[in-house]
Amino acid sequence: MPLGEVQLTTDKGWGCMLRCGQMVLAQALIELHLGRDWFWTPECQDATYLKIVNRFEDVRKSYYSIHQIALMGESQNKAVGEWLGPNTVAQILKKLVLFDDWCSLLVHVAMDSTVVLDDVYSLCLEGDAWKPLLLIIPLRLGISDINPIYIPALKRCLELDTSCGMIGGRPNQALYFLGYVEDEVLYLDPHTTQRTGVVGQKLRPGEQEHDETYHQKHAARLSFSAMDPSLAVCFLCKTSDSFQQLLDKLRQEVLGMCTPALFEISQTRAVDWDTAEDIEWPTMPDIDWPAGASDSDSFAIVEESAREGDAASSSKTSERAAV
């Protein structure tokens, strides 16, 4: 089915970050419902796996299809066919999971490089019950190139058992990062054009063949220094205990590895300038200025004194001017 008003029939040239968003969400759903040690095989007809892959088919009715992601992007002021960044895709996933009761997953996007704990707890806690969380932290780690001081911290993030990888890429090319070897990051590349189709229940040969297009046999490598500085680190926290363990490891093993830190963890949200009018600012005291004095007059006096006095008096005059 064509996409949007422009009736696009392909996501070639603009959909790579959308595909990376699909990858990280699919990985989170597999870990949540099938376990971290589960592996796909071409013969797999597991009912839970099929429920997951059906959600990513290229048809509009699928919860996380390219259609749904692109159309939801319009709510973020991104037209269908426009290239998206990691933060925008994260915001779209955050909305889409709310329509899928079966997935049992919530997405929190930590803005301004800060994980606000009050926001996470209000989202995931219902009484004593915890809703599984995919935590996505968008970051900007440089202007045009990634700052090398952050690379050790990124490596440590990928080592954590709650890691769901990173969505980012190299300039103008989105990639899904899932690990590293020495100074190279491992990634899956969405830039292979595939035919559209459905997996269904894998009862027909065409469905079985199409299922294979959702999987890559090999990961590629890229130097950390070649990564685009705009990326998002992702973590899956199935329980409140796993979230607390993640916080402990981030504080102890990640955030102290570089200055400034990769991101921050805060209990409450900082005051937004947009809400500054609601703050009760202290009243400024009334000051009795000398009659007839003005800013321009006082600067003229300083200027004149500086010209007429010697070096010592000039120094004193400068001190008064500063006061």
PDB file of C-alpha atoms in Angstrom:
ATOM      1  CA  MET A   1       0.000   0.000   0.000  1.00  0.00           C
ATOM      2  CA  PRO A   2       1.441   3.431  -0.968  1.00  0.00           C
ATOM      3  CA  LEU A   3       2.574   5.721   1.837  1.00  0.00           C
ATOM      4  CA  GLY A   4       1.116   9.150   2.609  1.00  0.00           C
ATOM      5  CA  GLU A   5      -0.239  11.811   0.303  1.00  0.00           C
ATOM      6  CA  VAL A   6       2.831  11.507  -1.890  1.00  0.00           C
ATOM      7  CA  GLN A   7       1.952   7.814  -2.449  1.00  0.00           C
ATOM      8  CA  LEU A   8       5.466   6.470  -1.946  1.00  0.00           C
ATOM      9  CA  THR A   9       5.924   2.811  -2.809  1.00  0.00           C
ATOM     10  CA  THR A  10       9.409   2.420  -1.319  1.00  0.00           C
ATOM     11  CA  ASP A  11      11.363   3.617   1.687  1.00  0.00           C
ATOM     12  CA  LYS A  12      14.640   3.505  -0.243  1.00  0.00           C
ATOM     13  CA  GLY A  13      16.637   6.679   0.331  1.00  0.00           C
ATOM     14  CA  TRP A  14      14.755   7.871   3.432  1.00  0.00           C
ATOM     15  CA  GLY A  15      13.612   4.962   5.623  1.00  0.00           C
ATOM     16  CA  CYS A  16      16.876   3.655   7.121  1.00  0.00           C
ATOM     17  CA  MET A  17      16.414   5.223  10.575  1.00  0.00           C
ATOM     18  CA  LEU A  18      12.830   3.969  10.662  1.00  0.00           C
ATOM     19  CA  ARG A  19      14.164   0.469   9.988  1.00  0.00           C
ATOM     20  CA  CYS A  20      16.719   0.878  12.788  1.00  0.00           C
ATOM     21  CA  GLY A  21      13.874   1.814  15.113  1.00  0.00           C
ATOM     22  CA  GLN A  22      12.128  -1.376  14.086  1.00  0.00           C
ATOM     23  CA  MET A  23      15.302  -3.337  14.832  1.00  0.00           C
ATOM     24  CA  VAL A  24      15.744  -2.092  18.391  1.00  0.00           C
ATOM     25  CA  LEU A  25      12.058  -2.540  19.199  1.00  0.00           C
ATOM     26  CA  ALA A  26      12.037  -6.053  17.725  1.00  0.00           C
ATOM     27  CA  GLN A  27      15.116  -6.922  19.780  1.00  0.00           C
ATOM     28  CA  ALA A  28      13.391  -5.650  22.930  1.00  0.00           C
ATOM     29  CA  LEU A  29      10.253  -7.700  22.209  1.00  0.00           C
ATOM     30  CA  ILE A  30      12.284 -10.851  21.539  1.00  0.00           C
ATOM     31  CA  GLU A  31      14.223 -10.465  24.791  1.00  0.00           C
ATOM     32  CA  LEU A  32      11.035  -9.734  26.718  1.00  0.00           C
ATOM     33  CA  HIS A  33       8.875 -12.555  25.352  1.00  0.00           C
ATOM     34  CA  LEU A  34      11.415 -15.175  24.218  1.00  0.00           C
ATOM     35  CA  GLY A  35      14.487 -14.468  26.343  1.00  0.00           C
ATOM     36  CA  ARG A  36      17.962 -13.094  25.668  1.00  0.00           C
ATOM     37  CA  ASP A  37      19.348 -16.520  24.729  1.00  0.00           C
ATOM     38  CA  TRP A  38      16.716 -17.255  22.084  1.00  0.00           C
ATOM     39  CA  PHE A  39      17.961 -17.679  18.498  1.00  0.00           C
ATOM     40  CA  TRP A  40      16.054 -17.710  15.222  1.00  0.00           C
ATOM     41  CA  THR A  41      16.347 -20.536  12.699  1.00  0.00           C
ATOM     42  CA  PRO A  42      14.831 -20.705   9.195  1.00  0.00           C
ATOM     43  CA  GLU A  43      12.527 -23.508  10.369  1.00  0.00           C
ATOM     44  CA  CYS A  44      11.210 -21.541  13.356  1.00  0.00           C
ATOM     45  CA  GLN A  45       7.413 -21.495  13.647  1.00  0.00           C
ATOM     46  CA  ASP A  46       7.223 -20.508  17.290  1.00  0.00           C
ATOM     47  CA  ALA A  47       3.873 -18.813  17.897  1.00  0.00           C
ATOM     48  CA  THR A  48       5.379 -16.030  20.013  1.00  0.00           C
ATOM     49  CA  TYR A  49       8.053 -15.297  17.419  1.00  0.00           C
ATOM     50  CA  LEU A  50       5.418 -15.118  14.683  1.00  0.00           C
ATOM     51  CA  LYS A  51       3.391 -12.654  16.753  1.00  0.00           C
ATOM     52  CA  ILE A  52       6.461 -10.445  16.967  1.00  0.00           C
ATOM     53  CA  VAL A  53       7.491 -10.598  13.308  1.00  0.00           C
ATOM     54  CA  ASN A  54       3.896 -10.061  12.135  1.00  0.00           C
ATOM     55  CA  ARG A  55       3.975  -6.704  13.924  1.00  0.00           C
ATOM     56  CA  PHE A  56       6.734  -5.479  11.601  1.00  0.00           C
ATOM     57  CA  GLU A  57       5.323  -6.585   8.246  1.00  0.00           C
ATOM     58  CA  ASP A  58       5.107  -3.926   5.537  1.00  0.00           C
ATOM     59  CA  VAL A  59       1.333  -3.591   5.693  1.00  0.00           C
ATOM     60  CA  ARG A  60      -0.561  -0.756   7.253  1.00  0.00           C
ATOM     61  CA  LYS A  61      -2.431  -2.922   9.779  1.00  0.00           C
ATOM     62  CA  SER A  62       0.826  -4.056  11.432  1.00  0.00           C
ATOM     63  CA  TYR A  63       1.554  -2.168  14.650  1.00  0.00           C
ATOM     64  CA  TYR A  64       5.147  -1.262  13.789  1.00  0.00           C
ATOM     65  CA  SER A  65       5.123  -1.334  10.000  1.00  0.00           C
ATOM     66  CA  ILE A  66       6.987   1.260   7.973  1.00  0.00           C
ATOM     67  CA  HIS A  67       3.526   2.683   7.256  1.00  0.00           C
ATOM     68  CA  GLN A  68       2.662   3.236  10.914  1.00  0.00           C
ATOM     69  CA  ILE A  69       6.053   4.712  11.775  1.00  0.00           C
ATOM     70  CA  ALA A  70       6.057   7.078   8.799  1.00  0.00           C
ATOM     71  CA  LEU A  71       2.487   8.236   9.375  1.00  0.00           C
ATOM     72  CA  MET A  72       3.053   8.707  13.113  1.00  0.00           C
ATOM     73  CA  GLY A  73       6.068  10.802  12.168  1.00  0.00           C
ATOM     74  CA  GLU A  74       3.661  13.425  10.887  1.00  0.00           C
ATOM     75  CA  SER A  75       2.683  14.050  14.527  1.00  0.00           C
ATOM     76  CA  GLN A  76       6.355  15.017  15.056  1.00  0.00           C
ATOM     77  CA  ASN A  77       6.142  17.445  12.101  1.00  0.00           C
ATOM     78  CA  LYS A  78       8.020  15.055   9.836  1.00  0.00           C
ATOM     79  CA  ALA A  79       6.473  14.480   6.426  1.00  0.00           C
ATOM     80  CA  VAL A  80       6.308  10.993   4.953  1.00  0.00           C
ATOM     81  CA  GLY A  81       9.514  10.488   2.996  1.00  0.00           C
ATOM     82  CA  GLU A  82      11.541  12.857   5.185  1.00  0.00           C
ATOM     83  CA  TRP A  83      14.682  11.512   6.845  1.00  0.00           C
ATOM     84  CA  LEU A  84      14.319  11.076  10.627  1.00  0.00           C
ATOM     85  CA  GLY A  85      16.866  11.219  13.428  1.00  0.00           C
ATOM     86  CA  PRO A  86      17.225   8.877  16.446  1.00  0.00           C
ATOM     87  CA  ASN A  87      15.218  11.099  18.789  1.00  0.00           C
ATOM     88  CA  THR A  88      12.258  11.421  16.425  1.00  0.00           C
ATOM     89  CA  VAL A  89      12.107   7.669  15.834  1.00  0.00           C
ATOM     90  CA  ALA A  90      12.275   7.067  19.587  1.00  0.00           C
ATOM     91  CA  GLN A  91       9.340   9.437  20.148  1.00  0.00           C
ATOM     92  CA  ILE A  92       7.333   7.586  17.488  1.00  0.00           C
ATOM     93  CA  LEU A  93       8.004   4.181  19.085  1.00  0.00           C
ATOM     94  CA  LYS A  94       6.965   5.616  22.432  1.00  0.00           C
ATOM     95  CA  LYS A  95       3.534   6.380  20.973  1.00  0.00           C
ATOM     96  CA  LEU A  96       3.070   3.231  18.913  1.00  0.00           C
ATOM     97  CA  VAL A  97       3.586   0.757  21.768  1.00  0.00           C
ATOM     98  CA  LEU A  98       0.612   2.288  23.565  1.00  0.00           C
ATOM     99  CA  PHE A  99      -1.699   0.834  20.903  1.00  0.00           C
ATOM    100  CA  ASP A 100      -0.336  -2.706  21.321  1.00  0.00           C
ATOM    101  CA  ASP A 101      -1.581  -4.358  24.514  1.00  0.00           C
ATOM    102  CA  TRP A 102       0.127  -7.674  23.783  1.00  0.00           C
ATOM    103  CA  CYS A 103       3.637  -6.245  23.634  1.00  0.00           C
ATOM    104  CA  SER A 104       3.494  -5.382  27.369  1.00  0.00           C
ATOM    105  CA  LEU A 105       6.239  -2.819  26.850  1.00  0.00           C
ATOM    106  CA  LEU A 106       6.554   0.887  27.518  1.00  0.00           C
ATOM    107  CA  VAL A 107       9.079   3.259  25.963  1.00  0.00           C
ATOM    108  CA  HIS A 108      10.600   6.188  27.813  1.00  0.00           C
ATOM    109  CA  VAL A 109      12.710   8.731  25.930  1.00  0.00           C
ATOM    110  CA  ALA A 110      15.140  10.552  28.222  1.00  0.00           C
ATOM    111  CA  MET A 111      15.361  14.079  26.866  1.00  0.00           C
ATOM    112  CA  ASP A 112      18.175  16.602  27.360  1.00  0.00           C
ATOM    113  CA  SER A 113      20.640  13.762  28.037  1.00  0.00           C
ATOM    114  CA  THR A 114      19.032  13.224  31.437  1.00  0.00           C
ATOM    115  CA  VAL A 115      17.243  10.182  32.873  1.00  0.00           C
ATOM    116  CA  VAL A 116      14.634  11.677  35.229  1.00  0.00           C
ATOM    117  CA  LEU A 117      13.726   8.958  37.736  1.00  0.00           C
ATOM    118  CA  ASP A 118      10.388  10.500  38.711  1.00  0.00           C
ATOM    119  CA  ASP A 119       9.293  10.319  35.066  1.00  0.00           C
ATOM    120  CA  VAL A 120      10.330   6.669  34.751  1.00  0.00           C
ATOM    121  CA  TYR A 121       8.613   5.580  37.966  1.00  0.00           C
ATOM    122  CA  SER A 122       5.399   7.426  37.131  1.00  0.00           C
ATOM    123  CA  LEU A 123       5.351   5.654  33.762  1.00  0.00           C
ATOM    124  CA  CYS A 124       6.283   2.120  34.815  1.00  0.00           C
ATOM    125  CA  LEU A 125       4.949   1.689  38.341  1.00  0.00           C
ATOM    126  CA  GLU A 126       1.323   0.815  39.062  1.00  0.00           C
ATOM    127  CA  GLY A 127       1.260   0.243  42.783  1.00  0.00           C
ATOM    128  CA  ASP A 128       3.949  -2.383  43.305  1.00  0.00           C
ATOM    129  CA  ALA A 129       3.717  -3.706  39.732  1.00  0.00           C
ATOM    130  CA  TRP A 130       6.379  -2.785  37.180  1.00  0.00           C
ATOM    131  CA  LYS A 131       5.716  -2.501  33.467  1.00  0.00           C
ATOM    132  CA  PRO A 132       8.679  -3.579  31.300  1.00  0.00           C
ATOM    133  CA  LEU A 133      10.599  -0.582  30.006  1.00  0.00           C
ATOM    134  CA  LEU A 134      12.602   0.173  26.879  1.00  0.00           C
ATOM    135  CA  LEU A 135      14.710   3.160  27.927  1.00  0.00           C
ATOM    136  CA  ILE A 136      16.035   5.229  25.022  1.00  0.00           C
ATOM    137  CA  ILE A 137      18.529   8.034  25.702  1.00  0.00           C
ATOM    138  CA  PRO A 138      19.176  10.295  22.671  1.00  0.00           C
ATOM    139  CA  LEU A 139      22.622  11.903  22.770  1.00  0.00           C
ATOM    140  CA  ARG A 140      24.670  14.416  20.804  1.00  0.00           C
ATOM    141  CA  LEU A 141      28.341  13.567  21.347  1.00  0.00           C
ATOM    142  CA  GLY A 142      29.995  16.128  19.100  1.00  0.00           C
ATOM    143  CA  ILE A 143      29.305  18.596  16.317  1.00  0.00           C
ATOM    144  CA  SER A 144      30.338  16.869  13.093  1.00  0.00           C
ATOM    145  CA  ASP A 145      32.407  14.015  14.571  1.00  0.00           C
ATOM    146  CA  ILE A 146      31.995  11.968  17.713  1.00  0.00           C
ATOM    147  CA  ASN A 147      34.151  13.194  20.600  1.00  0.00           C
ATOM    148  CA  PRO A 148      36.598  10.360  21.417  1.00  0.00           C
ATOM    149  CA  ILE A 149      36.299  10.907  25.180  1.00  0.00           C
ATOM    150  CA  TYR A 150      32.840   9.271  25.031  1.00  0.00           C
ATOM    151  CA  ILE A 151      33.902   6.059  23.268  1.00  0.00           C
ATOM    152  CA  PRO A 152      34.906   4.081  26.414  1.00  0.00           C
ATOM    153  CA  ALA A 153      31.544   4.881  28.003  1.00  0.00           C
ATOM    154  CA  LEU A 154      29.684   3.761  24.851  1.00  0.00           C
ATOM    155  CA  LYS A 155      31.612   0.499  24.911  1.00  0.00           C
ATOM    156  CA  ARG A 156      30.660  -0.096  28.526  1.00  0.00           C
ATOM    157  CA  CYS A 157      26.989   0.570  27.721  1.00  0.00           C
ATOM    158  CA  LEU A 158      27.100  -2.149  25.055  1.00  0.00           C
ATOM    159  CA  GLU A 159      28.561  -4.595  27.601  1.00  0.00           C
ATOM    160  CA  LEU A 160      25.685  -4.255  30.077  1.00  0.00           C
ATOM    161  CA  ASP A 161      23.256  -7.178  30.183  1.00  0.00           C
ATOM    162  CA  THR A 162      20.303  -4.782  29.813  1.00  0.00           C
ATOM    163  CA  SER A 163      21.708  -3.230  26.627  1.00  0.00           C
ATOM    164  CA  CYS A 164      19.473  -3.215  23.555  1.00  0.00           C
ATOM    165  CA  GLY A 165      22.143  -1.635  21.416  1.00  0.00           C
ATOM    166  CA  MET A 166      22.203   1.839  19.912  1.00  0.00           C
ATOM    167  CA  ILE A 167      20.475   3.493  16.996  1.00  0.00           C
ATOM    168  CA  GLY A 168      22.629   5.939  15.096  1.00  0.00           C
ATOM    169  CA  GLY A 169      24.849   5.539  12.089  1.00  0.00           C
ATOM    170  CA  ARG A 170      27.463   7.343  10.086  1.00  0.00           C
ATOM    171  CA  PRO A 171      26.731  10.658   8.347  1.00  0.00           C
ATOM    172  CA  ASN A 172      23.571  10.316   6.206  1.00  0.00           C
ATOM    173  CA  GLN A 173      23.312   6.570   6.811  1.00  0.00           C
ATOM    174  CA  ALA A 174      21.437   5.055   9.759  1.00  0.00           C
ATOM    175  CA  LEU A 175      22.685   1.837  11.375  1.00  0.00           C
ATOM    176  CA  TYR A 176      21.773  -0.361  14.334  1.00  0.00           C
ATOM    177  CA  PHE A 177      24.742  -0.931  16.659  1.00  0.00           C
ATOM    178  CA  LEU A 178      24.682  -4.054  18.832  1.00  0.00           C
ATOM    179  CA  GLY A 179      28.228  -4.651  20.110  1.00  0.00           C
ATOM    180  CA  TYR A 180      31.894  -3.958  19.522  1.00  0.00           C
ATOM    181  CA  VAL A 181      35.278  -5.561  18.906  1.00  0.00           C
ATOM    182  CA  GLU A 182      38.264  -3.517  20.109  1.00  0.00           C
ATOM    183  CA  ASP A 183      37.847  -0.078  18.464  1.00  0.00           C
ATOM    184  CA  GLU A 184      35.157  -1.107  15.994  1.00  0.00           C
ATOM    185  CA  VAL A 185      31.436  -1.146  16.618  1.00  0.00           C
ATOM    186  CA  LEU A 186      29.324  -3.999  15.208  1.00  0.00           C
ATOM    187  CA  TYR A 187      26.216  -3.033  13.293  1.00  0.00           C
ATOM    188  CA  LEU A 188      23.312  -4.289  11.233  1.00  0.00           C
ATOM    189  CA  ASP A 189      22.681  -2.391   8.007  1.00  0.00           C
ATOM    190  CA  PRO A 190      19.118  -1.733   6.760  1.00  0.00           C
ATOM    191  CA  HIS A 191      20.294  -0.599   3.320  1.00  0.00           C
ATOM    192  CA  THR A 192      19.476  -3.807   1.481  1.00  0.00           C
ATOM    193  CA  THR A 193      16.348  -3.369  -0.620  1.00  0.00           C
ATOM    194  CA  GLN A 194      13.806  -6.153   0.009  1.00  0.00           C
ATOM    195  CA  ARG A 195      10.533  -7.024  -1.656  1.00  0.00           C
ATOM    196  CA  THR A 196       7.433  -6.342   0.384  1.00  0.00           C
ATOM    197  CA  GLY A 197       5.423  -9.275   1.664  1.00  0.00           C
ATOM    198  CA  VAL A 198       4.045 -11.022   4.741  1.00  0.00           C
ATOM    199  CA  VAL A 199       5.293 -13.847   6.934  1.00  0.00           C
ATOM    200  CA  GLY A 200       1.886 -14.877   8.213  1.00  0.00           C
ATOM    201  CA  GLN A 201       2.146 -18.285   9.894  1.00  0.00           C
ATOM    202  CA  LYS A 202       4.956 -19.503   7.593  1.00  0.00           C
ATOM    203  CA  LEU A 203       2.709 -22.140   6.033  1.00  0.00           C
ATOM    204  CA  ARG A 204       3.603 -21.360   2.415  1.00  0.00           C
ATOM    205  CA  PRO A 205       7.048 -21.310   0.765  1.00  0.00           C
ATOM    206  CA  GLY A 206       6.738 -17.601  -0.022  1.00  0.00           C
ATOM    207  CA  GLU A 207       6.081 -16.798   3.621  1.00  0.00           C
ATOM    208  CA  GLN A 208       9.070 -18.855   4.722  1.00  0.00           C
ATOM    209  CA  GLU A 209      11.306 -17.093   2.230  1.00  0.00           C
ATOM    210  CA  HIS A 210      10.052 -13.692   3.302  1.00  0.00           C
ATOM    211  CA  ASP A 211      10.744 -14.501   6.955  1.00  0.00           C
ATOM    212  CA  GLU A 212      14.420 -14.900   6.084  1.00  0.00           C
ATOM    213  CA  THR A 213      14.576 -11.300   4.832  1.00  0.00           C
ATOM    214  CA  TYR A 214      14.036 -10.115   8.426  1.00  0.00           C
ATOM    215  CA  HIS A 215      17.372 -11.602   9.518  1.00  0.00           C
ATOM    216  CA  GLN A 216      21.005 -10.954   8.698  1.00  0.00           C
ATOM    217  CA  LYS A 217      23.651 -13.672   8.839  1.00  0.00           C
ATOM    218  CA  HIS A 218      26.579 -11.377   9.526  1.00  0.00           C
ATOM    219  CA  ALA A 219      27.243  -8.075  11.289  1.00  0.00           C
ATOM    220  CA  ALA A 220      29.547  -5.460   9.778  1.00  0.00           C
ATOM    221  CA  ARG A 221      32.151  -3.301  11.509  1.00  0.00           C
ATOM    222  CA  LEU A 222      32.719   0.424  11.726  1.00  0.00           C
ATOM    223  CA  SER A 223      35.311   2.445  13.609  1.00  0.00           C
ATOM    224  CA  PHE A 224      33.832   4.251  16.596  1.00  0.00           C
ATOM    225  CA  SER A 225      35.469   7.438  15.328  1.00  0.00           C
ATOM    226  CA  ALA A 226      33.463   7.184  12.081  1.00  0.00           C
ATOM    227  CA  MET A 227      30.097   7.163  13.874  1.00  0.00           C
ATOM    228  CA  ASP A 228      27.749  10.104  13.564  1.00  0.00           C
ATOM    229  CA  PRO A 229      27.689  12.015  16.897  1.00  0.00           C
ATOM    230  CA  SER A 230      23.879  11.863  17.001  1.00  0.00           C
ATOM    231  CA  LEU A 231      22.761   8.525  18.448  1.00  0.00           C
ATOM    232  CA  ALA A 232      20.591   6.924  21.114  1.00  0.00           C
ATOM    233  CA  VAL A 233      21.605   4.262  23.636  1.00  0.00           C
ATOM    234  CA  CYS A 234      18.882   1.742  24.510  1.00  0.00           C
ATOM    235  CA  PHE A 235      18.271  -0.478  27.532  1.00  0.00           C
ATOM    236  CA  LEU A 236      15.573  -3.042  28.361  1.00  0.00           C
ATOM    237  CA  CYS A 237      14.487  -3.262  31.995  1.00  0.00           C
ATOM    238  CA  LYS A 238      12.007  -6.110  32.497  1.00  0.00           C
ATOM    239  CA  THR A 239      11.627  -5.574  36.256  1.00  0.00           C
ATOM    240  CA  SER A 240      12.108  -2.805  38.794  1.00  0.00           C
ATOM    241  CA  ASP A 241      15.126  -4.712  40.129  1.00  0.00           C
ATOM    242  CA  SER A 242      16.747  -4.781  36.685  1.00  0.00           C
ATOM    243  CA  PHE A 243      16.150  -1.031  36.363  1.00  0.00           C
ATOM    244  CA  GLN A 244      17.780  -0.397  39.745  1.00  0.00           C
ATOM    245  CA  GLN A 245      20.714  -2.610  38.795  1.00  0.00           C
ATOM    246  CA  LEU A 246      21.074  -0.654  35.559  1.00  0.00           C
ATOM    247  CA  LEU A 247      21.157   2.628  37.492  1.00  0.00           C
ATOM    248  CA  ASP A 248      23.812   1.267  39.845  1.00  0.00           C
ATOM    249  CA  LYS A 249      26.009   0.096  36.969  1.00  0.00           C
ATOM    250  CA  LEU A 250      25.587   3.347  35.064  1.00  0.00           C
ATOM    251  CA  ARG A 251      26.586   5.394  38.104  1.00  0.00           C
ATOM    252  CA  GLN A 252      29.489   3.158  39.085  1.00  0.00           C
ATOM    253  CA  GLU A 253      30.857   2.043  35.717  1.00  0.00           C
ATOM    254  CA  VAL A 254      29.729   4.412  32.952  1.00  0.00           C
ATOM    255  CA  LEU A 255      29.053   7.988  33.978  1.00  0.00           C
ATOM    256  CA  GLY A 256      32.427   8.479  35.639  1.00  0.00           C
ATOM    257  CA  MET A 257      34.402   7.389  32.586  1.00  0.00           C
ATOM    258  CA  CYS A 258      34.401  10.815  30.933  1.00  0.00           C
ATOM    259  CA  THR A 259      33.927  14.493  31.739  1.00  0.00           C
ATOM    260  CA  PRO A 260      31.340  15.686  31.026  1.00  0.00           C
ATOM    261  CA  ALA A 261      29.429  12.464  31.619  1.00  0.00           C
ATOM    262  CA  LEU A 262      27.778  10.574  28.763  1.00  0.00           C
ATOM    263  CA  PHE A 263      24.425  11.584  30.270  1.00  0.00           C
ATOM    264  CA  GLU A 264      22.964  12.410  33.679  1.00  0.00           C
ATOM    265  CA  ILE A 265      20.622  10.702  36.122  1.00  0.00           C
ATOM    266  CA  SER A 266      18.374  12.997  38.161  1.00  0.00           C
ATOM    267  CA  GLN A 267      15.574  12.331  40.612  1.00  0.00           C
ATOM    268  CA  THR A 268      13.458  15.254  39.416  1.00  0.00           C
ATOM    269  CA  ARG A 269      13.181  17.308  36.266  1.00  0.00           C
ATOM    270  CA  ALA A 270      15.083  20.583  36.131  1.00  0.00           C
ATOM    271  CA  VAL A 271      13.062  23.789  35.948  1.00  0.00           C
ATOM    272  CA  ASP A 272      12.085  24.555  32.370  1.00  0.00           C
ATOM    273  CA  TRP A 273      12.487  28.148  31.246  1.00  0.00           C
ATOM    274  CA  ASP A 274       9.014  27.856  29.752  1.00  0.00           C
ATOM    275  CA  THR A 275       7.630  27.572  33.288  1.00  0.00           C
ATOM    276  CA  ALA A 276       9.798  30.338  34.762  1.00  0.00           C
ATOM    277  CA  GLU A 277       6.781  32.627  35.055  1.00  0.00           C
ATOM    278  CA  ASP A 278       5.325  30.249  37.661  1.00  0.00           C
ATOM    279  CA  ILE A 279       8.340  30.683  39.967  1.00  0.00           C
ATOM    280  CA  GLU A 280       8.077  33.127  42.888  1.00  0.00           C
ATOM    281  CA  TRP A 281      11.211  35.154  42.313  1.00  0.00           C
ATOM    282  CA  PRO A 282      12.522  37.286  45.256  1.00  0.00           C
ATOM    283  CA  THR A 283      11.578  40.965  45.179  1.00  0.00           C
ATOM    284  CA  MET A 284      14.421  43.319  44.302  1.00  0.00           C
ATOM    285  CA  PRO A 285      15.006  46.009  46.993  1.00  0.00           C
ATOM    286  CA  ASP A 286      14.328  49.647  46.185  1.00  0.00           C
ATOM    287  CA  ILE A 287      17.512  51.706  45.738  1.00  0.00           C
ATOM    288  CA  ASP A 288      17.691  55.485  46.222  1.00  0.00           C
ATOM    289  CA  TRP A 289      19.814  56.594  43.300  1.00  0.00           C
ATOM    290  CA  PRO A 290      21.388  60.103  43.403  1.00  0.00           C
ATOM    291  CA  ALA A 291      19.106  62.693  41.868  1.00  0.00           C
ATOM    292  CA  GLY A 292      19.883  63.407  38.229  1.00  0.00           C
ATOM    293  CA  ALA A 293      22.332  60.527  37.894  1.00  0.00           C
ATOM    294  CA  SER A 294      22.089  58.246  34.914  1.00  0.00           C
ATOM    295  CA  ASP A 295      24.088  55.369  33.477  1.00  0.00           C
ATOM    296  CA  SER A 296      25.581  57.593  30.806  1.00  0.00           C
ATOM    297  CA  ASP A 297      26.597  60.230  33.395  1.00  0.00           C
ATOM    298  CA  SER A 298      28.440  57.734  35.572  1.00  0.00           C
ATOM    299  CA  PHE A 299      30.342  56.270  32.603  1.00  0.00           C
ATOM    300  CA  ALA A 300      31.347  59.779  31.517  1.00  0.00           C
ATOM    301  CA  ILE A 301      32.755  60.515  35.013  1.00  0.00           C
ATOM    302  CA  VAL A 302      34.797  57.307  34.999  1.00  0.00           C
ATOM    303  CA  GLU A 303      36.157  58.061  31.561  1.00  0.00           C
ATOM    304  CA  GLU A 304      37.225  61.568  32.592  1.00  0.00           C
ATOM    305  CA  SER A 305      38.864  60.375  35.801  1.00  0.00           C
ATOM    306  CA  ALA A 306      40.803  57.707  33.949  1.00  0.00           C
ATOM    307  CA  ARG A 307      42.263  60.277  31.580  1.00  0.00           C
ATOM    308  CA  GLU A 308      43.271  62.828  34.254  1.00  0.00           C
ATOM    309  CA  GLY A 309      44.571  60.558  37.045  1.00  0.00           C
ATOM    310  CA  ASP A 310      47.836  58.700  37.290  1.00  0.00           C
ATOM    311  CA  ALA A 311      48.161  54.897  37.118  1.00  0.00           C
ATOM    312  CA  ALA A 312      47.148  54.389  40.751  1.00  0.00           C
ATOM    313  CA  SER A 313      44.067  56.586  40.581  1.00  0.00           C
ATOM    314  CA  SER A 314      43.172  54.955  37.264  1.00  0.00           C
ATOM    315  CA  SER A 315      43.287  51.566  38.972  1.00  0.00           C
ATOM    316  CA  LYS A 316      40.984  52.758  41.749  1.00  0.00           C
ATOM    317  CA  THR A 317      38.618  54.298  39.234  1.00  0.00           C
ATOM    318  CA  SER A 318      38.473  50.972  37.362  1.00  0.00           C
ATOM    319  CA  GLU A 319      37.620  49.213  40.609  1.00  0.00           C
ATOM    320  CA  ARG A 320      34.782  51.638  41.226  1.00  0.00           C
ATOM    321  CA  ALA A 321      33.554  51.205  37.680  1.00  0.00           C
ATOM    322  CA  ALA A 322      33.454  47.438  38.175  1.00  0.00           C
ATOM    323  CA  VAL A 323      31.443  47.877  41.338  1.00  0.00           C
TER     324      VAL A 323
END
